[in-house]
mmCIF file of C-alpha atoms and ligand atoms in Angstrom:
data_model
loop_
_atom_site.group_PDB
_atom_site.id
_atom_site.type_symbol
_atom_site.label_atom_id
_atom_site.label_comp_id
_atom_site.label_asym_id
_atom_site.label_seq_id
_atom_site.Cartn_x
_atom_site.Cartn_y
_atom_site.Cartn_z
ATOM 1 C CA LYS A 1 -153.720 -74.523 116.975
ATOM 2 C CA MET A 2 -149.983 -74.364 117.575
ATOM 3 C CA ASN A 3 -147.678 -72.059 115.694
ATOM 4 C CA LYS A 4 -144.404 -73.813 114.810
ATOM 5 C CA ASP A 5 -142.311 -70.632 114.701
ATOM 6 C CA TYR A 6 -142.997 -69.869 118.347
ATOM 7 C CA GLY A 7 -141.723 -73.232 119.617
ATOM 8 C CA GLN A 8 -144.948 -73.812 121.496
ATOM 9 C CA HIS A 9 -144.762 -76.997 123.548
ATOM 10 C CA ILE A 10 -147.018 -76.745 126.560
ATOM 11 C CA LEU A 11 -145.927 -78.491 129.751
ATOM 12 C CA ILE A 12 -148.754 -80.829 130.689
ATOM 13 C CA ASN A 13 -147.212 -82.684 133.637
ATOM 14 C CA PRO A 14 -148.045 -80.785 136.866
ATOM 15 C CA GLY A 15 -145.334 -82.712 138.710
ATOM 16 C CA ILE A 16 -142.673 -81.181 136.473
ATOM 17 C CA VAL A 17 -144.236 -77.728 136.807
ATOM 18 C CA ASP A 18 -143.999 -78.064 140.605
ATOM 19 C CA ARG A 19 -140.395 -79.223 140.526
ATOM 20 C CA ILE A 20 -139.304 -76.354 138.301
ATOM 21 C CA VAL A 21 -140.877 -73.765 140.560
ATOM 22 C CA ASP A 22 -139.567 -75.496 143.726
ATOM 23 C CA LYS A 23 -136.027 -75.411 142.316
ATOM 24 C CA ALA A 24 -136.245 -71.649 141.965
ATOM 25 C CA ALA A 25 -136.557 -71.414 145.788
ATOM 26 C CA LEU A 26 -138.811 -68.370 145.476
ATOM 27 C CA LYS A 27 -139.330 -65.871 148.277
ATOM 28 C CA GLN A 28 -142.688 -64.163 148.708
ATOM 29 C CA SER A 29 -140.868 -60.865 148.041
ATOM 30 C CA ASP A 30 -139.525 -61.938 144.623
ATOM 31 C CA THR A 31 -140.243 -60.457 141.235
ATOM 32 C CA VAL A 32 -140.093 -63.247 138.658
ATOM 33 C CA LEU A 33 -139.541 -62.959 134.930
ATOM 34 C CA GLU A 34 -141.252 -65.709 132.991
ATOM 35 C CA VAL A 35 -140.226 -66.070 129.341
ATOM 36 C CA GLY A 36 -142.953 -67.498 127.118
ATOM 37 C CA PRO A 37 -145.770 -68.201 129.611
ATOM 38 C CA GLY A 38 -147.927 -69.792 126.913
ATOM 39 C CA THR A 39 -151.222 -70.837 128.441
ATOM 40 C CA GLY A 40 -149.860 -70.188 131.936
ATOM 41 C CA ASN A 41 -149.251 -73.581 133.545
ATOM 42 C CA LEU A 42 -146.005 -72.392 135.133
ATOM 43 C CA THR A 43 -147.299 -68.861 135.603
ATOM 44 C CA MET A 44 -150.158 -69.874 137.910
ATOM 45 C CA LYS A 45 -147.796 -71.781 140.200
ATOM 46 C CA ILE A 46 -145.251 -68.938 140.218
ATOM 47 C CA LEU A 47 -147.966 -66.390 141.037
ATOM 48 C CA ASP A 48 -148.762 -68.329 144.223
ATOM 49 C CA ASN A 49 -145.158 -68.074 145.390
ATOM 50 C CA ALA A 50 -143.975 -64.596 144.421
ATOM 51 C CA ARG A 51 -144.815 -60.929 144.821
ATOM 52 C CA LYS A 52 -144.943 -60.219 141.126
ATOM 53 C CA VAL A 53 -144.626 -62.001 137.761
ATOM 54 C CA ILE A 54 -143.532 -60.269 134.579
ATOM 55 C CA ALA A 55 -144.453 -62.593 131.728
ATOM 56 C CA VAL A 56 -142.982 -61.819 128.297
ATOM 57 C CA GLU A 57 -144.967 -63.507 125.534
ATOM 58 C CA MET A 58 -144.597 -63.060 121.818
ATOM 59 C CA ASP A 59 -147.835 -64.655 120.669
ATOM 60 C CA PRO A 60 -150.854 -62.382 121.249
ATOM 61 C CA ARG A 61 -153.224 -65.363 121.288
ATOM 62 C CA MET A 62 -151.286 -66.953 124.148
ATOM 63 C CA ALA A 63 -151.162 -63.635 126.005
ATOM 64 C CA ALA A 64 -154.941 -63.370 125.624
ATOM 65 C CA GLU A 65 -155.436 -66.870 126.970
ATOM 66 C CA LEU A 66 -153.270 -66.125 129.996
ATOM 67 C CA THR A 67 -155.143 -62.877 130.641
ATOM 68 C CA LYS A 68 -158.409 -64.829 130.646
ATOM 69 C CA ARG A 69 -156.971 -67.442 132.979
ATOM 70 C CA VAL A 70 -156.179 -64.956 135.766
ATOM 71 C CA GLN A 71 -159.205 -62.713 135.228
ATOM 72 C CA GLY A 72 -161.148 -62.040 138.404
ATOM 73 C CA LYS A 73 -158.721 -64.074 140.517
ATOM 74 C CA PRO A 74 -156.802 -62.456 143.411
ATOM 75 C CA VAL A 75 -153.462 -63.173 141.653
ATOM 76 C CA GLU A 76 -154.516 -61.059 138.679
ATOM 77 C CA ARG A 77 -152.952 -57.891 140.084
ATOM 78 C CA LYS A 78 -149.585 -59.630 140.576
ATOM 79 C CA LEU A 79 -149.267 -60.412 136.858
ATOM 80 C CA GLU A 80 -147.856 -58.081 134.243
ATOM 81 C CA ILE A 81 -147.854 -59.375 130.680
ATOM 82 C CA MET A 82 -145.403 -57.814 128.242
ATOM 83 C CA LEU A 83 -146.229 -58.614 124.651
ATOM 84 C CA GLY A 84 -143.173 -59.037 122.428
ATOM 85 C CA ASP A 85 -139.905 -60.809 121.705
ATOM 86 C CA VAL A 86 -137.992 -61.168 124.974
ATOM 87 C CA ILE A 87 -134.674 -60.824 123.148
ATOM 88 C CA LYS A 88 -135.638 -57.374 121.871
ATOM 89 C CA THR A 89 -137.388 -56.217 125.035
ATOM 90 C CA ASP A 90 -135.804 -53.933 127.637
ATOM 91 C CA LEU A 91 -136.287 -55.875 130.814
ATOM 92 C CA PRO A 92 -136.970 -54.281 134.196
ATOM 93 C CA TYR A 93 -135.210 -55.683 137.267
ATOM 94 C CA PHE A 94 -136.271 -59.154 138.449
ATOM 95 C CA ASP A 95 -134.927 -61.515 141.119
ATOM 96 C CA VAL A 96 -135.533 -64.848 139.405
ATOM 97 C CA CYS A 97 -136.130 -66.039 135.843
ATOM 98 C CA ILE A 98 -138.194 -69.140 135.106
ATOM 99 C CA SER A 99 -138.883 -70.423 131.612
ATOM 100 C CA ASN A 100 -139.921 -73.369 129.549
ATOM 101 C CA THR A 101 -137.830 -71.729 126.867
ATOM 102 C CA PRO A 102 -138.734 -71.680 123.182
ATOM 103 C CA TYR A 103 -135.661 -73.550 121.951
ATOM 104 C CA GLN A 104 -134.861 -71.251 119.051
ATOM 105 C CA ILE A 105 -133.905 -68.458 121.481
ATOM 106 C CA SER A 106 -131.879 -70.612 123.934
ATOM 107 C CA SER A 107 -128.489 -69.109 123.282
ATOM 108 C CA PRO A 108 -129.485 -65.421 122.953
ATOM 109 C CA LEU A 109 -131.637 -65.728 126.078
ATOM 110 C CA VAL A 110 -128.793 -67.143 128.181
ATOM 111 C CA PHE A 111 -126.453 -64.378 127.052
ATOM 112 C CA LYS A 112 -129.081 -61.715 127.557
ATOM 113 C CA LEU A 113 -129.634 -62.887 131.144
ATOM 114 C CA LEU A 114 -125.921 -62.984 131.910
ATOM 115 C CA ALA A 115 -125.258 -59.582 130.374
ATOM 116 C CA LEU A 116 -127.931 -57.743 132.385
ATOM 117 C CA PRO A 117 -126.366 -54.867 134.353
ATOM 118 C CA ASN A 118 -128.184 -56.182 137.414
ATOM 119 C CA PRO A 119 -128.419 -59.940 136.870
ATOM 120 C CA PRO A 120 -131.049 -62.035 138.667
ATOM 121 C CA ARG A 121 -130.223 -64.210 141.675
ATOM 122 C CA MET A 122 -131.272 -67.364 139.906
ATOM 123 C CA CYS A 123 -132.603 -68.745 136.614
ATOM 124 C CA VAL A 124 -134.385 -72.083 136.224
ATOM 125 C CA LEU A 125 -134.706 -72.864 132.542
ATOM 126 C CA MET A 126 -135.906 -75.737 130.383
ATOM 127 C CA PHE A 127 -133.823 -76.371 127.276
ATOM 128 C CA GLN A 128 -133.332 -78.950 124.605
ATOM 129 C CA LYS A 129 -131.216 -81.619 126.339
ATOM 130 C CA GLU A 130 -128.256 -81.157 123.989
ATOM 131 C CA PHE A 131 -128.119 -77.458 124.762
ATOM 132 C CA ALA A 132 -128.357 -78.155 128.500
ATOM 133 C CA ASP A 133 -125.469 -80.624 128.157
ATOM 134 C CA ARG A 134 -123.333 -77.964 126.522
ATOM 135 C CA LEU A 135 -124.111 -75.515 129.319
ATOM 136 C CA THR A 136 -122.975 -77.885 132.050
ATOM 137 C CA ALA A 137 -120.061 -79.595 130.233
ATOM 138 C CA GLN A 138 -116.688 -79.508 131.980
ATOM 139 C CA PRO A 139 -113.237 -79.292 130.341
ATOM 140 C CA GLY A 140 -112.536 -82.632 128.649
ATOM 141 C CA ASP A 141 -116.226 -83.534 128.207
ATOM 142 C CA ALA A 142 -117.406 -84.168 124.650
ATOM 143 C CA PHE A 143 -119.879 -81.246 124.753
ATOM 144 C CA TYR A 144 -117.446 -78.727 126.218
ATOM 145 C CA SER A 145 -117.686 -75.673 123.971
ATOM 146 C CA ARG A 146 -117.427 -71.905 123.810
ATOM 147 C CA LEU A 147 -120.924 -71.799 125.281
ATOM 148 C CA SER A 148 -119.811 -73.854 128.328
ATOM 149 C CA ALA A 149 -116.717 -71.765 128.935
ATOM 150 C CA ASN A 150 -118.704 -68.553 128.532
ATOM 151 C CA VAL A 151 -121.649 -69.381 130.744
ATOM 152 C CA GLN A 152 -119.490 -70.869 133.461
ATOM 153 C CA MET A 153 -117.338 -67.742 133.530
ATOM 154 C CA TRP A 154 -120.292 -65.601 134.593
ATOM 155 C CA SER A 155 -122.396 -68.102 136.514
ATOM 156 C CA LYS A 156 -122.693 -71.406 138.305
ATOM 157 C CA VAL A 157 -124.644 -73.880 136.160
ATOM 158 C CA THR A 158 -126.231 -77.072 137.502
ATOM 159 C CA HIS A 159 -128.242 -79.808 135.876
ATOM 160 C CA VAL A 160 -131.632 -80.215 137.562
ATOM 161 C CA MET A 161 -133.477 -82.979 135.676
ATOM 162 C CA LYS A 162 -134.173 -84.586 132.337
ATOM 163 C CA VAL A 163 -137.669 -84.137 130.935
ATOM 164 C CA GLY A 164 -139.009 -86.601 128.360
ATOM 165 C CA LYS A 165 -140.950 -85.599 125.235
ATOM 166 C CA GLY A 166 -144.203 -87.013 126.606
ATOM 167 C CA ASN A 167 -144.487 -84.232 129.192
ATOM 168 C CA PHE A 168 -145.315 -81.680 126.504
ATOM 169 C CA LYS A 169 -148.184 -81.076 124.160
ATOM 170 C CA PRO A 170 -147.448 -81.351 121.337
ATOM 171 C CA PRO A 171 -144.309 -83.404 122.120
ATOM 172 C CA PRO A 172 -141.094 -81.836 120.769
ATOM 173 C CA GLN A 173 -138.711 -83.788 118.501
ATOM 174 C CA VAL A 174 -135.993 -83.923 121.141
ATOM 175 C CA GLU A 175 -135.536 -84.632 124.835
ATOM 176 C CA SER A 176 -135.374 -81.718 127.242
ATOM 177 C CA ALA A 177 -133.593 -80.875 130.479
ATOM 178 C CA VAL A 178 -133.895 -78.259 133.202
ATOM 179 C CA VAL A 179 -130.842 -76.341 134.390
ATOM 180 C CA LYS A 180 -130.226 -73.831 137.126
ATOM 181 C CA ILE A 181 -128.061 -70.804 136.314
ATOM 182 C CA GLU A 182 -126.880 -68.660 139.211
ATOM 183 C CA PRO A 183 -124.952 -65.547 138.109
ATOM 184 C CA LYS A 184 -121.742 -65.036 140.087
ATOM 185 C CA VAL A 185 -121.676 -62.293 142.691
ATOM 186 C CA PRO A 186 -119.647 -60.186 142.420
ATOM 187 C CA ARG A 187 -119.461 -60.349 138.680
ATOM 188 C CA PRO A 188 -115.932 -61.132 137.369
ATOM 189 C CA THR A 189 -114.248 -57.910 136.278
ATOM 190 C CA VAL A 190 -113.361 -59.122 132.804
ATOM 191 C CA SER A 191 -114.648 -57.558 129.613
ATOM 192 C CA TYR A 192 -117.225 -59.883 128.107
ATOM 193 C CA GLU A 193 -116.249 -58.865 124.566
ATOM 194 C CA GLU A 194 -112.550 -59.589 125.169
ATOM 195 C CA TRP A 195 -113.247 -62.932 126.799
ATOM 196 C CA ASP A 196 -115.695 -64.081 124.149
ATOM 197 C CA GLY A 197 -113.525 -62.716 121.343
ATOM 198 C CA MET A 198 -110.613 -64.856 122.504
ATOM 199 C CA LEU A 199 -112.797 -67.941 123.000
ATOM 200 C CA ARG A 200 -114.170 -67.580 119.473
ATOM 201 C CA ILE A 201 -110.634 -68.001 118.176
ATOM 202 C CA LEU A 202 -109.666 -70.847 120.508
ATOM 203 C CA PHE A 203 -112.832 -72.807 119.776
ATOM 204 C CA ILE A 204 -112.430 -72.583 115.972
ATOM 205 C CA ARG A 205 -110.537 -75.817 116.546
ATOM 206 C CA LYS A 206 -111.016 -76.897 120.115
ATOM 207 C CA ASN A 207 -108.990 -80.100 119.712
ATOM 208 C CA LYS A 208 -105.975 -78.466 118.079
ATOM 209 C CA THR A 209 -103.132 -77.201 120.236
ATOM 210 C CA ILE A 210 -103.435 -73.525 121.103
ATOM 211 C CA SER A 211 -100.185 -72.805 119.275
ATOM 212 C CA ALA A 212 -101.566 -74.490 116.132
ATOM 213 C CA VAL A 213 -104.744 -72.386 116.304
ATOM 214 C CA PHE A 214 -102.754 -69.169 116.658
ATOM 215 C CA GLY A 215 -100.527 -70.375 113.807
ATOM 216 C CA LEU A 216 -103.452 -70.435 111.354
ATOM 217 C CA SER A 217 -102.892 -67.695 108.815
ATOM 218 C CA THR A 218 -106.405 -66.312 109.212
ATOM 219 C CA VAL A 219 -106.052 -66.099 112.976
ATOM 220 C CA GLN A 220 -102.690 -64.358 112.602
ATOM 221 C CA ALA A 221 -104.265 -61.907 110.208
ATOM 222 C CA LEU A 222 -107.093 -61.210 112.657
ATOM 223 C CA ILE A 223 -104.692 -60.610 115.505
ATOM 224 C CA GLU A 224 -102.496 -58.409 113.390
ATOM 225 C CA ARG A 225 -105.496 -56.334 112.420
ATOM 226 C CA ASN A 226 -106.652 -55.972 116.015
ATOM 227 C CA TYR A 227 -103.145 -55.020 117.061
ATOM 228 C CA ARG A 228 -102.935 -52.303 114.389
ATOM 229 C CA THR A 229 -106.267 -50.902 115.538
ATOM 230 C CA TRP A 230 -105.171 -50.886 119.166
ATOM 231 C CA CYS A 231 -101.894 -49.126 118.291
ATOM 232 C CA ALA A 232 -103.740 -46.505 116.235
ATOM 233 C CA GLN A 233 -106.168 -45.855 119.087
ATOM 234 C CA ASN A 234 -103.323 -45.487 121.554
ATOM 235 C CA GLU A 235 -101.100 -43.491 119.193
ATOM 236 C CA ILE A 236 -98.361 -46.071 119.220
ATOM 237 C CA PRO A 237 -96.268 -45.767 116.031
ATOM 238 C CA LEU A 238 -95.592 -48.996 114.153
ATOM 239 C CA GLU A 239 -92.458 -49.729 112.212
ATOM 240 C CA THR A 240 -93.559 -50.996 108.808
ATOM 241 C CA ASP A 241 -91.863 -52.190 105.627
ATOM 242 C CA GLU A 242 -92.850 -52.733 101.996
ATOM 243 C CA ALA A 243 -94.576 -56.013 102.601
ATOM 244 C CA ASP A 244 -96.817 -54.231 105.123
ATOM 245 C CA ASN A 245 -97.813 -51.697 102.516
ATOM 246 C CA ASP A 246 -98.462 -53.683 99.386
ATOM 247 C CA GLY A 247 -97.715 -57.297 100.208
ATOM 248 C CA ASP A 248 -95.981 -57.552 96.870
ATOM 249 C CA VAL A 249 -94.748 -61.112 97.236
ATOM 250 C CA ALA A 250 -96.110 -64.212 95.551
ATOM 251 C CA MET A 251 -98.006 -66.637 97.698
ATOM 252 C CA GLY A 252 -96.519 -70.084 98.225
ATOM 253 C CA GLY A 253 -98.454 -73.265 97.421
ATOM 254 C CA GLU A 254 -98.619 -74.323 101.040
ATOM 255 C CA GLU A 255 -100.145 -71.024 102.126
ATOM 256 C CA GLU A 256 -102.713 -71.215 99.380
ATOM 257 C CA ALA A 257 -103.764 -74.635 100.554
ATOM 258 C CA GLU A 258 -104.194 -73.311 104.072
ATOM 259 C CA VAL A 259 -106.281 -70.370 102.939
ATOM 260 C CA GLU A 260 -108.524 -72.764 101.021
ATOM 261 C CA ALA A 261 -108.899 -74.927 104.093
ATOM 262 C CA MET A 262 -109.787 -71.959 106.265
ATOM 263 C CA GLU A 263 -112.375 -70.718 103.798
ATOM 264 C CA GLY A 264 -114.471 -73.776 104.332
ATOM 265 C CA LEU A 265 -114.389 -74.015 108.124
ATOM 266 C CA GLU A 266 -116.809 -76.916 108.001
ATOM 267 C CA GLY A 267 -119.197 -77.338 110.875
ATOM 268 C CA ILE A 268 -118.745 -73.857 112.289
ATOM 269 C CA ASP A 269 -121.769 -71.662 112.534
ATOM 270 C CA ASP A 270 -121.313 -68.146 111.140
ATOM 271 C CA ASP A 271 -122.418 -66.763 114.493
ATOM 272 C CA ASP A 272 -119.541 -68.557 116.183
ATOM 273 C CA LEU A 273 -116.751 -67.176 114.041
ATOM 274 C CA PRO A 274 -114.485 -64.421 115.374
ATOM 275 C CA LYS A 275 -115.544 -60.861 114.579
ATOM 276 C CA GLY A 276 -113.994 -59.630 111.323
ATOM 277 C CA TYR A 277 -113.342 -63.127 110.083
ATOM 278 C CA HIS A 278 -115.146 -62.724 106.778
ATOM 279 C CA GLU A 279 -113.433 -59.413 106.034
ATOM 280 C CA ILE A 280 -110.051 -61.021 106.573
ATOM 281 C CA MET A 281 -111.009 -63.860 104.248
ATOM 282 C CA ASN A 282 -112.101 -61.372 101.579
ATOM 283 C CA GLU A 283 -108.919 -59.335 101.848
ATOM 284 C CA THR A 284 -106.818 -62.468 101.647
ATOM 285 C CA ARG A 285 -108.762 -63.692 98.635
ATOM 286 C CA SER A 286 -108.413 -60.475 96.679
ATOM 287 C CA ALA A 287 -104.711 -60.263 97.497
ATOM 288 C CA LYS A 288 -104.378 -63.804 96.237
ATOM 289 C CA LYS A 289 -106.082 -62.877 92.953
ATOM 290 C CA GLN A 290 -103.488 -60.159 92.438
ATOM 291 C CA GLY A 291 -100.707 -62.630 93.128
ATOM 292 C CA LYS A 292 -99.781 -60.842 96.351
ATOM 293 C CA ARG A 293 -99.737 -62.024 99.892
ATOM 294 C CA LYS A 294 -100.950 -59.986 102.771
ATOM 295 C CA TYR A 295 -99.904 -60.027 106.409
ATOM 296 C CA ARG A 296 -96.259 -60.820 105.858
ATOM 297 C CA GLY A 297 -94.506 -57.584 106.844
ATOM 298 C CA LYS A 298 -92.788 -56.229 109.934
ATOM 299 C CA VAL A 299 -95.994 -55.812 111.903
ATOM 300 C CA ALA A 300 -96.946 -59.415 111.215
ATOM 301 C CA GLU A 301 -93.572 -60.481 112.518
ATOM 302 C CA LEU A 302 -93.939 -58.387 115.635
ATOM 303 C CA VAL A 303 -97.369 -59.848 116.322
ATOM 304 C CA ARG A 304 -96.097 -63.391 115.788
ATOM 305 C CA SER A 305 -93.326 -62.832 118.302
ATOM 306 C CA LYS A 306 -95.819 -61.429 120.813
ATOM 307 C CA VAL A 307 -98.058 -64.465 120.436
ATOM 308 C CA LYS A 308 -95.059 -66.742 120.893
ATOM 309 C CA LYS A 309 -94.073 -64.887 124.040
ATOM 310 C CA VAL A 310 -97.593 -65.175 125.461
ATOM 311 C CA LEU A 311 -97.755 -68.905 124.799
ATOM 312 C CA GLU A 312 -94.376 -69.451 126.450
ATOM 313 C CA GLU A 313 -95.204 -67.262 129.419
ATOM 314 C CA THR A 314 -98.516 -69.031 130.093
ATOM 315 C CA ASP A 315 -97.166 -72.486 129.272
ATOM 316 C CA LEU A 316 -100.334 -73.174 127.239
ATOM 317 C CA ALA A 317 -98.857 -73.672 123.742
ATOM 318 C CA ASN A 318 -99.419 -77.413 123.724
ATOM 319 C CA ARG A 319 -102.756 -77.444 125.519
ATOM 320 C CA ARG A 320 -106.114 -77.635 123.711
ATOM 321 C CA ALA A 321 -109.142 -75.422 124.350
ATOM 322 C CA ALA A 322 -111.212 -78.599 124.800
ATOM 323 C CA LYS A 323 -109.320 -79.248 128.034
ATOM 324 C CA CYS A 324 -108.691 -75.750 129.356
ATOM 325 C CA ASP A 325 -110.528 -74.329 132.327
ATOM 326 C CA GLN A 326 -111.361 -70.739 133.194
ATOM 327 C CA GLY A 327 -108.056 -70.208 134.982
ATOM 328 C CA ASP A 328 -106.190 -71.195 131.813
ATOM 329 C CA PHE A 329 -108.297 -68.924 129.598
ATOM 330 C CA LEU A 330 -107.987 -66.037 132.030
ATOM 331 C CA SER A 331 -104.210 -66.208 132.232
ATOM 332 C CA LEU A 332 -104.059 -66.380 128.450
ATOM 333 C CA LEU A 333 -106.293 -63.322 128.107
ATOM 334 C CA TYR A 334 -104.343 -61.279 130.684
ATOM 335 C CA SER A 335 -101.077 -62.162 129.032
ATOM 336 C CA PHE A 336 -102.338 -61.198 125.557
ATOM 337 C CA ASN A 337 -103.762 -57.918 126.831
ATOM 338 C CA LYS A 338 -100.455 -57.115 128.508
ATOM 339 C CA GLU A 339 -98.813 -57.394 125.075
ATOM 340 C CA GLY A 340 -101.374 -55.026 123.581
ATOM 341 C CA ILE A 341 -103.229 -57.854 121.868
ATOM 342 C CA HIS A 342 -106.990 -57.481 122.140
ATOM 343 C CA PHE A 343 -109.923 -59.465 120.846
ATOM 344 C CA THR A 344 -112.613 -56.865 120.367
HETATM 345 N N1 SAM B 1 -144.575 -71.757 129.538
HETATM 346 C C1 SAM B 1 -145.513 -72.572 128.766
HETATM 347 C C2 SAM B 1 -145.516 -73.994 129.273
HETATM 348 O O1 SAM B 1 -144.490 -74.396 129.853
HETATM 349 O O2 SAM B 1 -146.484 -74.698 129.087
HETATM 350 C C3 SAM B 1 -145.203 -72.512 127.258
HETATM 351 C C4 SAM B 1 -143.795 -72.822 126.837
HETATM 352 S S1 SAM B 1 -143.553 -72.899 125.097
HETATM 353 C C5 SAM B 1 -142.165 -74.034 124.995
HETATM 354 C C6 SAM B 1 -142.743 -71.378 124.639
HETATM 355 C C7 SAM B 1 -143.577 -70.116 124.719
HETATM 356 O O3 SAM B 1 -142.748 -68.991 124.394
HETATM 357 C C8 SAM B 1 -144.747 -70.030 123.749
HETATM 358 O O4 SAM B 1 -145.857 -69.554 124.429
HETATM 359 C C9 SAM B 1 -144.294 -69.022 122.672
HETATM 360 O O5 SAM B 1 -145.367 -68.312 122.091
HETATM 361 C C10 SAM B 1 -143.388 -68.114 123.458
HETATM 362 N N2 SAM B 1 -142.308 -67.470 122.685
HETATM 363 C C11 SAM B 1 -141.660 -67.948 121.590
HETATM 364 N N3 SAM B 1 -140.679 -67.116 121.208
HETATM 365 C C12 SAM B 1 -140.687 -66.086 122.102
HETATM 366 C C13 SAM B 1 -139.907 -64.907 122.230
HETATM 367 N N4 SAM B 1 -138.910 -64.631 121.383
HETATM 368 N N5 SAM B 1 -140.189 -64.060 123.253
HETATM 369 C C14 SAM B 1 -141.184 -64.344 124.124
HETATM 370 N N6 SAM B 1 -141.952 -65.445 124.042
HETATM 371 C C15 SAM B 1 -141.710 -66.315 123.045
#
């Protein structure tokens, strides 16, 4: 019996199993991480082509079935089964990752793999087709997103093949696709938190101009807050005025409308919002209740002028995140950082 929560869809087409393992171009010296081995259809094929397989499986019944499947066979000693949630498991070093991934962990798994201090040479992963499309999307494509820009910063991603529902038992609701992710060597020397923090802001509205996104009052408030933190950490004194201290000015109708609009960022997942976003919204809301407006003082002005300078310097004010490539994002990030504006 299948357990829905584990996303158990067993690959039943041996042709697809072969193609996935072939794409990984395994060497006999490789250690392979397999995420979610299930009953072991991929595992058996990998075992024939590698030195060692570390299989992380969350469902004890599946782990038991796999144990039985290798029992007494020569490949038994090459297999190590780790029971648990791969996202919460400390992973040892491995050369290659292969997985018919449980779709509910797609995004955390990709980021976990890319963030490893010693990333693997190659990952061959099956995903829901829509997720695979987002991974490979290029600037200007409909599916280009923060995920695309992130993954492609740290790795080379290629589409391998589509896999129809009928190749699984039970068949999933959606079509699937296999992608190859090869982490870049050497790893780009950019802080992941800075890069992702900036992308979270830009992709709040990927089709708006970058200057319009940075003009949103919530985004300005976020940046102002980050800037204050950075100045405090670096002991840089800030010139403030009354508005900075108590924001004792009534809010205009137009601003109120914008705050309302920002509160209901329709279609954006909570996990995708910039860090600190909800706190800013709460502060703004309570200031509004008291008839005050926050983020209107000298520091706010200074931050606004810095943002303006950055957008002029990079010539990106009128571009949209949906069409920017890594070079564009990188020059934006460097220019912001140079002004003391950080996104962590
Ligand atoms: N590899 C097998 C195959 O291709 O036939 C099974 C793939 S099935 C889509 C996903 C497998 O991942 C299931 O065996 C499930 O129990 C396991 N699983 C689900 N969530 C997991 C997690 N967080 N960590 C490790 N394994 C997980």
